[in-house]
CSV table of C-alpha atoms in Angstrom, one decimal:
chain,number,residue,atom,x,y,z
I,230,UNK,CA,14.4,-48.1,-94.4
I,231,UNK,CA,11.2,-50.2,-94.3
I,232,UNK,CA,13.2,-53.1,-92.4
I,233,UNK,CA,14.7,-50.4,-90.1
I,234,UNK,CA,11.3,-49.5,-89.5
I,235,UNK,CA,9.5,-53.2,-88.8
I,236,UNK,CA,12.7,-54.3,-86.6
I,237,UNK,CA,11.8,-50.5,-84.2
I,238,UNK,CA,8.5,-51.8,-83.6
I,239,UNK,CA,9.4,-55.6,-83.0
I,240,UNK,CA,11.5,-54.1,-80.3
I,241,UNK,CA,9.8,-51.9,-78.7
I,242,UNK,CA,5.9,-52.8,-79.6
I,243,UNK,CA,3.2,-54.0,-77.0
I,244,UNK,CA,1.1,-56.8,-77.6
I,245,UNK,CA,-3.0,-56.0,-76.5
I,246,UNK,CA,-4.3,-59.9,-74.9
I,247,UNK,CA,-7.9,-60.1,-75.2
I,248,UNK,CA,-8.6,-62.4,-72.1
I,249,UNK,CA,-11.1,-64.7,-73.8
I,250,UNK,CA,-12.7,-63.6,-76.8
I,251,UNK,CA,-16.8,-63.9,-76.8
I,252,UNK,CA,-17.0,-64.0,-73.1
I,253,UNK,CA,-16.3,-60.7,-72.0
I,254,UNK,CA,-19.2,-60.3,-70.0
I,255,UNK,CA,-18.5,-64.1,-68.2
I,256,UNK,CA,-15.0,-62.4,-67.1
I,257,UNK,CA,-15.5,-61.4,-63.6
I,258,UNK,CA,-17.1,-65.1,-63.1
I,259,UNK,CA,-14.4,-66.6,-64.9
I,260,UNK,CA,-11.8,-65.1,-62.6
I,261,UNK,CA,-13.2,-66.0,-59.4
I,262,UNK,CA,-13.0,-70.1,-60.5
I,263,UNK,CA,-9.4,-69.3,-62.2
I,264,UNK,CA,-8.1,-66.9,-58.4
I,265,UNK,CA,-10.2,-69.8,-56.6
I,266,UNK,CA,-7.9,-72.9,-58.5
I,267,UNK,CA,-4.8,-70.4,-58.1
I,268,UNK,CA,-4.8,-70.2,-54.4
I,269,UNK,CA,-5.6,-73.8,-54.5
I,270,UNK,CA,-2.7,-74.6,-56.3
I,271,UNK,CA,-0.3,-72.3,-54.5
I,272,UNK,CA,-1.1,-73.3,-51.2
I,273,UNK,CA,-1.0,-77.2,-51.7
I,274,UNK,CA,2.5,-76.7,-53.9
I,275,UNK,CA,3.8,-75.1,-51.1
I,276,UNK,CA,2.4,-77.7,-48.2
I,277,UNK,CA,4.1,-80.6,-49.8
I,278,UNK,CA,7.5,-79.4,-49.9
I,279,UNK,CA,7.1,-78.2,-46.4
I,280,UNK,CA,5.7,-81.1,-45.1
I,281,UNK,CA,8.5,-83.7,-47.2
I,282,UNK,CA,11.3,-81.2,-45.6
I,283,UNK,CA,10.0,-81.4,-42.4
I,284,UNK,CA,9.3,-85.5,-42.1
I,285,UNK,CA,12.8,-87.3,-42.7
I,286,UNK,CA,10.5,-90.4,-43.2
I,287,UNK,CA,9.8,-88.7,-46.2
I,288,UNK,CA,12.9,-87.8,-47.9
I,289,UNK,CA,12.9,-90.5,-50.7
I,290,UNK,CA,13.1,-90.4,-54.4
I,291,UNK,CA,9.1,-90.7,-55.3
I,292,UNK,CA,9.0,-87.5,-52.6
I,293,UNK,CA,12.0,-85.4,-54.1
I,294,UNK,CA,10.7,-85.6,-57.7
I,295,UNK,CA,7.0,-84.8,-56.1
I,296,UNK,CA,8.8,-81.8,-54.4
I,297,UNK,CA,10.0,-80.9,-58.6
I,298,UNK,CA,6.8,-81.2,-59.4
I,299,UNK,CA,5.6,-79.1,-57.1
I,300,UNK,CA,7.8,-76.1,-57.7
I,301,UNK,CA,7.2,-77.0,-61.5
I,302,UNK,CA,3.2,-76.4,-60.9
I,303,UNK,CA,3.7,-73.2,-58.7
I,304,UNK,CA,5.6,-71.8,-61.7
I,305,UNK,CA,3.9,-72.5,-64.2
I,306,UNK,CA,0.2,-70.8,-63.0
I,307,UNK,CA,2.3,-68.4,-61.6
I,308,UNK,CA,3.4,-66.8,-65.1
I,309,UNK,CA,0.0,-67.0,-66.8
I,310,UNK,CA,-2.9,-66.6,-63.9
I,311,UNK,CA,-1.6,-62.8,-62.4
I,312,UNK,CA,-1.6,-61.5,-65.3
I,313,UNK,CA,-4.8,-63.3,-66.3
I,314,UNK,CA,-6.5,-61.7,-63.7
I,315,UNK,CA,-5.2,-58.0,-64.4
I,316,UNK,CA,-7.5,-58.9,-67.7
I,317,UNK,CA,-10.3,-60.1,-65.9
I,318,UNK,CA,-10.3,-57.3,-62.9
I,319,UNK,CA,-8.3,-54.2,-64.2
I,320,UNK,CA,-8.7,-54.4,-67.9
I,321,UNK,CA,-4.9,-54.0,-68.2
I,322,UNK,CA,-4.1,-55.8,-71.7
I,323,UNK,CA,-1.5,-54.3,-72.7
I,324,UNK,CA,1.9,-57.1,-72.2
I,325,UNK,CA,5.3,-55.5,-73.0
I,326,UNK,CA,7.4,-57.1,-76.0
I,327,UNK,CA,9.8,-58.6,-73.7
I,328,UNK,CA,7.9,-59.8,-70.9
I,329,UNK,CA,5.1,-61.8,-73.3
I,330,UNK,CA,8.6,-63.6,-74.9
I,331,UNK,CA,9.2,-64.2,-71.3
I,332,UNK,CA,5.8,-65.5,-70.3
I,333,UNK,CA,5.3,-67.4,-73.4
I,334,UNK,CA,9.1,-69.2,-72.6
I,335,UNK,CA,7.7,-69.9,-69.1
I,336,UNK,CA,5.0,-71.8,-70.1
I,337,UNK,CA,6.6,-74.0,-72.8
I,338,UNK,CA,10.1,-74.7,-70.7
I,339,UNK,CA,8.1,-75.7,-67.1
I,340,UNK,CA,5.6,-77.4,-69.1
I,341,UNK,CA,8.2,-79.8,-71.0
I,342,UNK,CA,10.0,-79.9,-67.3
I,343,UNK,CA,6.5,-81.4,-66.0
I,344,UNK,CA,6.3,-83.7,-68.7
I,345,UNK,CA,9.9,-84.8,-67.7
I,346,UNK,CA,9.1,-85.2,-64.1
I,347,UNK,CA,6.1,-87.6,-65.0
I,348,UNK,CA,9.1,-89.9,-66.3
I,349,UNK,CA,11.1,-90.1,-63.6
I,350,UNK,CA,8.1,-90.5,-61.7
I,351,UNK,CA,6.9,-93.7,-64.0
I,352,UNK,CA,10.7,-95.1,-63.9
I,353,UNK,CA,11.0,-94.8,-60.1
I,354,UNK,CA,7.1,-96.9,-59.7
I,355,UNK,CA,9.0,-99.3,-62.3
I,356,UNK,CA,11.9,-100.0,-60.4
I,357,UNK,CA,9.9,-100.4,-56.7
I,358,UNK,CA,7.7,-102.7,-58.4
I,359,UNK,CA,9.1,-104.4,-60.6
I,360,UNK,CA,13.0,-104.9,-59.3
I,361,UNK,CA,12.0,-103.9,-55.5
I,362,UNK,CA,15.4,-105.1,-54.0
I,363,UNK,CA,17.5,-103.0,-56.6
I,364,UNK,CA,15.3,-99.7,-55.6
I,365,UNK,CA,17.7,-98.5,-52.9
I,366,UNK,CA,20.1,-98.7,-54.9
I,367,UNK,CA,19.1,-97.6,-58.6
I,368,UNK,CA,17.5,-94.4,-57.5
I,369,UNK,CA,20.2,-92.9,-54.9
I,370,UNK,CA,19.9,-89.1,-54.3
I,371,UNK,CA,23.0,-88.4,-56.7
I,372,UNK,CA,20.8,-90.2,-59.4
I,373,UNK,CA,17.5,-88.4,-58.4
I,374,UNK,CA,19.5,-84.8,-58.4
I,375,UNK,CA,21.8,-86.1,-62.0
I,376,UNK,CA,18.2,-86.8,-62.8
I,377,UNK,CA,16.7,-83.4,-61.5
I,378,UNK,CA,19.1,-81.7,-63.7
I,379,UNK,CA,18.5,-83.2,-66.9
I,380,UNK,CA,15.1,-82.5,-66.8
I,381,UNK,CA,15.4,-78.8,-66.0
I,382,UNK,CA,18.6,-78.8,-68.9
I,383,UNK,CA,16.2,-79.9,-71.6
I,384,UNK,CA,13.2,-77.9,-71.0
I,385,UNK,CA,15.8,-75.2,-70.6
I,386,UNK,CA,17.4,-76.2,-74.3
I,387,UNK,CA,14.4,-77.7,-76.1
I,388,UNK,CA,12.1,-74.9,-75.5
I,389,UNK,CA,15.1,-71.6,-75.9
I,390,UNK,CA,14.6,-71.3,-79.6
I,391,UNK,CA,10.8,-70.6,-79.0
I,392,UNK,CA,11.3,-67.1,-78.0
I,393,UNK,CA,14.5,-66.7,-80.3
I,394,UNK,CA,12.9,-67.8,-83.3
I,395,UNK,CA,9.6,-65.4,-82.2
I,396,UNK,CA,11.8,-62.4,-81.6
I,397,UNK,CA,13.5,-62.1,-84.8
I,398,UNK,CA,9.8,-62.2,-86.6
I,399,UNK,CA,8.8,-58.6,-87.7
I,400,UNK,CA,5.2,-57.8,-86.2
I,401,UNK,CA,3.4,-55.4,-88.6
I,402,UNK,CA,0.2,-56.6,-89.3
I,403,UNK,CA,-1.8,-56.0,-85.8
I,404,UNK,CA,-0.2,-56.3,-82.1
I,405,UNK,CA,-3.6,-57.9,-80.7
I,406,UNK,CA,-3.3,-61.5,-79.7
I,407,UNK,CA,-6.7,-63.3,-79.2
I,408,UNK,CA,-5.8,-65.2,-76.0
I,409,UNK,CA,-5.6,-64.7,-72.4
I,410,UNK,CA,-1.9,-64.9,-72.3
I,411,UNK,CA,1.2,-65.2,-74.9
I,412,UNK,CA,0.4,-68.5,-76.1
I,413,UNK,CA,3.4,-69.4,-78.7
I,414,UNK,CA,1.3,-70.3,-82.3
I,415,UNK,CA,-0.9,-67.2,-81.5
I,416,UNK,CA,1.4,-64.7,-80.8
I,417,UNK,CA,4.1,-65.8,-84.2
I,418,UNK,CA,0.5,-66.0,-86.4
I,419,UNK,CA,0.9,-61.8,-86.0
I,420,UNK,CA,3.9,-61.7,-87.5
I,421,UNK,CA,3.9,-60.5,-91.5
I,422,UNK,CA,6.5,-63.3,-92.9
I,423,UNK,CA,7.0,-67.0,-93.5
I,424,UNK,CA,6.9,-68.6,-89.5
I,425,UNK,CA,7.2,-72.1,-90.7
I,426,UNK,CA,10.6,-72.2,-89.0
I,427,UNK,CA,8.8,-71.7,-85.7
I,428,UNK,CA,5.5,-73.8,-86.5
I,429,UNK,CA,8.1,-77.0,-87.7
I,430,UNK,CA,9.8,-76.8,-84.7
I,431,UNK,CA,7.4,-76.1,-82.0
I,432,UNK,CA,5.5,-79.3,-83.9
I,433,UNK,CA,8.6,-81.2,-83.3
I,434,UNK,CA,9.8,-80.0,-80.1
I,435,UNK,CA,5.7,-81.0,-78.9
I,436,UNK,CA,6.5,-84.3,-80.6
I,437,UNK,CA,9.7,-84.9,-78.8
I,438,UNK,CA,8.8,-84.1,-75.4
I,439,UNK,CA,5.0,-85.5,-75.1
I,440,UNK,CA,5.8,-88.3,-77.9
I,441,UNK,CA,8.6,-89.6,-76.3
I,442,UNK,CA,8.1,-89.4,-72.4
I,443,UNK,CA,4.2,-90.7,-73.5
I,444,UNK,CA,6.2,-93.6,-74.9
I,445,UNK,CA,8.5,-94.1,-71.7
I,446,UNK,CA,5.3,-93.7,-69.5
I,447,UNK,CA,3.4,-96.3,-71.3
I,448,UNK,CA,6.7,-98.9,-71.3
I,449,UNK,CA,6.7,-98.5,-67.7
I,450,UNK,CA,3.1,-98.9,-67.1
I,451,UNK,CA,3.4,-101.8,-69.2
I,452,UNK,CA,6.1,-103.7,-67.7
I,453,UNK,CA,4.6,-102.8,-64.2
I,454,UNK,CA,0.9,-104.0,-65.2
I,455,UNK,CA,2.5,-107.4,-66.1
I,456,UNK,CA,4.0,-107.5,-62.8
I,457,UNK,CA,0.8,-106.7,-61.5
I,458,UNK,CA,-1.1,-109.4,-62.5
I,459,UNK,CA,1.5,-111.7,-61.8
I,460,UNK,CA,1.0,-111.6,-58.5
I,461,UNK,CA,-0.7,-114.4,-56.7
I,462,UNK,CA,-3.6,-112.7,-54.5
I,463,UNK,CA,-6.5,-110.5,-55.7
I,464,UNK,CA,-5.2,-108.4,-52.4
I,465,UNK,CA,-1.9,-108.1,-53.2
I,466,UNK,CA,-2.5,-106.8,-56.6
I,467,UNK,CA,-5.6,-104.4,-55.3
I,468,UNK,CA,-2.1,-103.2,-53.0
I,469,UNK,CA,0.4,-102.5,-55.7
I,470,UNK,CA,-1.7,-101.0,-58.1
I,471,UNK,CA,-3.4,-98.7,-55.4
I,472,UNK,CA,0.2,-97.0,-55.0
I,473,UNK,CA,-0.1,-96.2,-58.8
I,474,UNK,CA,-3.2,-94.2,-58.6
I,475,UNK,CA,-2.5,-90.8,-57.3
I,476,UNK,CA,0.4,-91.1,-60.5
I,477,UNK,CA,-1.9,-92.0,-63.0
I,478,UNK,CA,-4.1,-89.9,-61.9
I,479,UNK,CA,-1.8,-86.4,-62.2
I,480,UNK,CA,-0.9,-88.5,-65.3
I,481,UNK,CA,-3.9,-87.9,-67.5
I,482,UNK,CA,-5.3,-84.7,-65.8
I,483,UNK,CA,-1.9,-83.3,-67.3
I,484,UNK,CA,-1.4,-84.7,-70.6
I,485,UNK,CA,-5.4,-85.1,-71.4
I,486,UNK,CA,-5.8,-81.6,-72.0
I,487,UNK,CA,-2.7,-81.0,-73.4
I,488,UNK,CA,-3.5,-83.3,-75.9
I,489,UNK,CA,-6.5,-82.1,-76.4
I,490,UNK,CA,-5.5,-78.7,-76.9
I,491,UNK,CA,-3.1,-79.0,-79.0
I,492,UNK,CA,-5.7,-81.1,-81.5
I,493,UNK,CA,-8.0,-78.4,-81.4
I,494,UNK,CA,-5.4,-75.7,-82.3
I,495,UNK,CA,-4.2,-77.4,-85.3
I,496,UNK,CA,-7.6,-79.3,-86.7
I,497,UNK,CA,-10.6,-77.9,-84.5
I,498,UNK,CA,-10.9,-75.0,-87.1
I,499,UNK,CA,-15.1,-75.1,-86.3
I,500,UNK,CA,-14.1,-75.1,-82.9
I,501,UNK,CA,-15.5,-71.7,-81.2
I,502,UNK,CA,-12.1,-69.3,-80.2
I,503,UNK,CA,-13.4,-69.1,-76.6
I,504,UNK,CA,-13.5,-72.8,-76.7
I,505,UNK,CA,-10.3,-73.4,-77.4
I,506,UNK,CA,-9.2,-70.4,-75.1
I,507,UNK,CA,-10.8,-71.8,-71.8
I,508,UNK,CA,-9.2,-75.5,-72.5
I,509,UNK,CA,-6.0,-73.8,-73.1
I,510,UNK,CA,-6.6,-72.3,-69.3
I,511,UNK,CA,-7.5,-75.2,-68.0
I,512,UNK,CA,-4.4,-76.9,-69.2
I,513,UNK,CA,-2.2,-74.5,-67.3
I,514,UNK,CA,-4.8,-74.2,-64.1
I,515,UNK,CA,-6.5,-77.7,-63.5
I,516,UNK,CA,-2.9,-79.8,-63.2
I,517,UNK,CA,-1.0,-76.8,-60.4
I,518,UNK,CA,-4.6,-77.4,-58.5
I,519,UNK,CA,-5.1,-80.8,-58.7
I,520,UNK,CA,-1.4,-82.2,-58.1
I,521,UNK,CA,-1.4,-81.5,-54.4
I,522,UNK,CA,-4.8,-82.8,-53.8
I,523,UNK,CA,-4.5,-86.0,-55.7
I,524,UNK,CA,-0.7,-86.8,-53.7
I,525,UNK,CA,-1.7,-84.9,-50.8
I,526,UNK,CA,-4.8,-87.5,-50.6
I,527,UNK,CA,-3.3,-90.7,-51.8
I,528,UNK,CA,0.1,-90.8,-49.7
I,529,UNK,CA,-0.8,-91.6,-46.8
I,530,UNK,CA,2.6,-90.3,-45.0
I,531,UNK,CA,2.0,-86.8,-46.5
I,532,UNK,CA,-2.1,-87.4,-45.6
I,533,UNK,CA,-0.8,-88.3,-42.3
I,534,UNK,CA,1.8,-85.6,-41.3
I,535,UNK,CA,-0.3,-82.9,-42.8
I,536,UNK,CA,-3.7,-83.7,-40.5
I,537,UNK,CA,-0.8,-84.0,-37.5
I,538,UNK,CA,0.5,-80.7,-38.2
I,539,UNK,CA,-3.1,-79.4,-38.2
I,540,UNK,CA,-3.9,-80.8,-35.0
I,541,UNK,CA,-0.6,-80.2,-32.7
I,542,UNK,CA,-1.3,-76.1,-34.3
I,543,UNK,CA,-4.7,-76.6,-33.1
I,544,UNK,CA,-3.5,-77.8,-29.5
């Protein structure tokens, strides 16, 4: 009877999200900068695509996988900062079973989809680099879509036992989660039996996705540095490594505090909750924002078409 009992509420319990925890009274400031780097982010991951649609001198691999990227980013602040704000504004905490199993999958499967962009992104500045004359035809659409594909497929599979492994857990101690949204750790913590299932394997799955394309990253950067450097001008080098930037760039502003954050969750125990909350935020806020600005700036044929499109609206 007492299982009976624990599985009725699993199903059909609310969770309560505290927004951030020690800085209730900062709320109303903290959702103007958080709405402020949303409309940021939606607005520039919604230029890009326009803009690579519309300029046929555009449609290349580096461009397609920025496009990904860009859908990647509008997702992912799109399941946390709505709902965020309803905290901040309305005071609505209350997040139904289903939908924080839902937002919490969201956040995990784009995230690891981002992270698998970032690869194909490193291995297509590889191959224009450092085999320039196989480029055309190592990265031809079919390969960028194959490619496409098995990214979305295994932040899809990778990150699906998350919210299977969290749903079967009965929830019986408190339904409150100390967090602005339904952050995977936090939300299994509340559950009155043995999670290590889902702690193991969220460790693992983090390992496998940021461990590994870190790894591929770094091999790329590697062989392309060398290339770099064997070049014969100062110019020349100044060139090829300029074309770099805006990727390195996205690079670290996304895996920085990801690292980060995940550091502080399992060691920073001293580390104040609000602390941890707001780096968590930033995590899923500062990359969507600054993506679009850092390409949008950097590639001169999206700088270019974009201040066109500007003026011929003007005129």
């Amino acid at each position: 009877m007492l299982d009976s009992n624990i599985i009725n509420f699993t199903k059909t319990s609310t969770f309560i999200l505290l927004g951030i925890p020690g800085l209730e009274a900062a709320h109303v400031w903290i959702s103007i900068l958080f709405c402020t780097m949303y409309t940021i982010a939606v607005l520039g991951n919604f230029i890009i695509p326009f803009i690579v649609k519309r300029e046929p001198s555009l449609h290349g691999p580096m461009n397609y996988f920025l496009c990904m990227l860009a859908v990647t980013d509008l997702v992912l602040s799109t399941s946390t900062l709505p709902k965020m704000l309803a905290i901040f504004w309305f005071n609505s905490r209350e997040i139904d079973f289903s939908a924080c199993l839902t937002q919490l999958y969201f956040i995990h499967c784009f995230s690891a989809m981002e992270s698998g962009i970032f690869v194909a992104m490193a291995f297509d500045h590889y191959v224009a680099i450092c085999h320039p004359l196989r480029h055309s035809i190592t990265l031809t659409n079919p390969v960028v879509a194959k490619t496409g594909v098995a990214v979305v497929l295994r932040g899809i599979m990778l990150i699906l036992p998350y919210p299977l492994l969290a749903r079967q857990w009965p929830y019986c101690r408190t339904n409150t989660i100390p967090h602005s949204y339904c952050e995977h750790i936090a939300m299994v913590k509340l559950a009155c039996t043995d999670i290590s299932i889902s702690s193991y394997y969220s460790l693992s799955a983090a390992f496998f996705v940021i461990g590994l394309d870190v790894f591929f990253i770094t091999m790329s950067y590697t062989q392309i540095l060398r290339t770099i450097f064997s070049l014969p001008t100062k110019d020349a080098r100044l060139k090829t490594f300029g074309t770099c930037g805006s990727h390195l760039c996205a690079i670290l502003a996304f895996y920085f505090p990801t690292l980060f954050s995940s550091l502080l969750h399992r060691f920073g125990h001293n580390v104040s909750l609000h602390l941890h909350i707001l780096i968590a935020n930033m995590y899923l806020l500062v990359p969507p924002m600054l993506n679009p600005i850092i390409y949008g700036m950097r590639t001169k044929q999206i700088r270019d078409r974009l201040l066109w499109l500007i003026a011929h609206k003007g005129t």
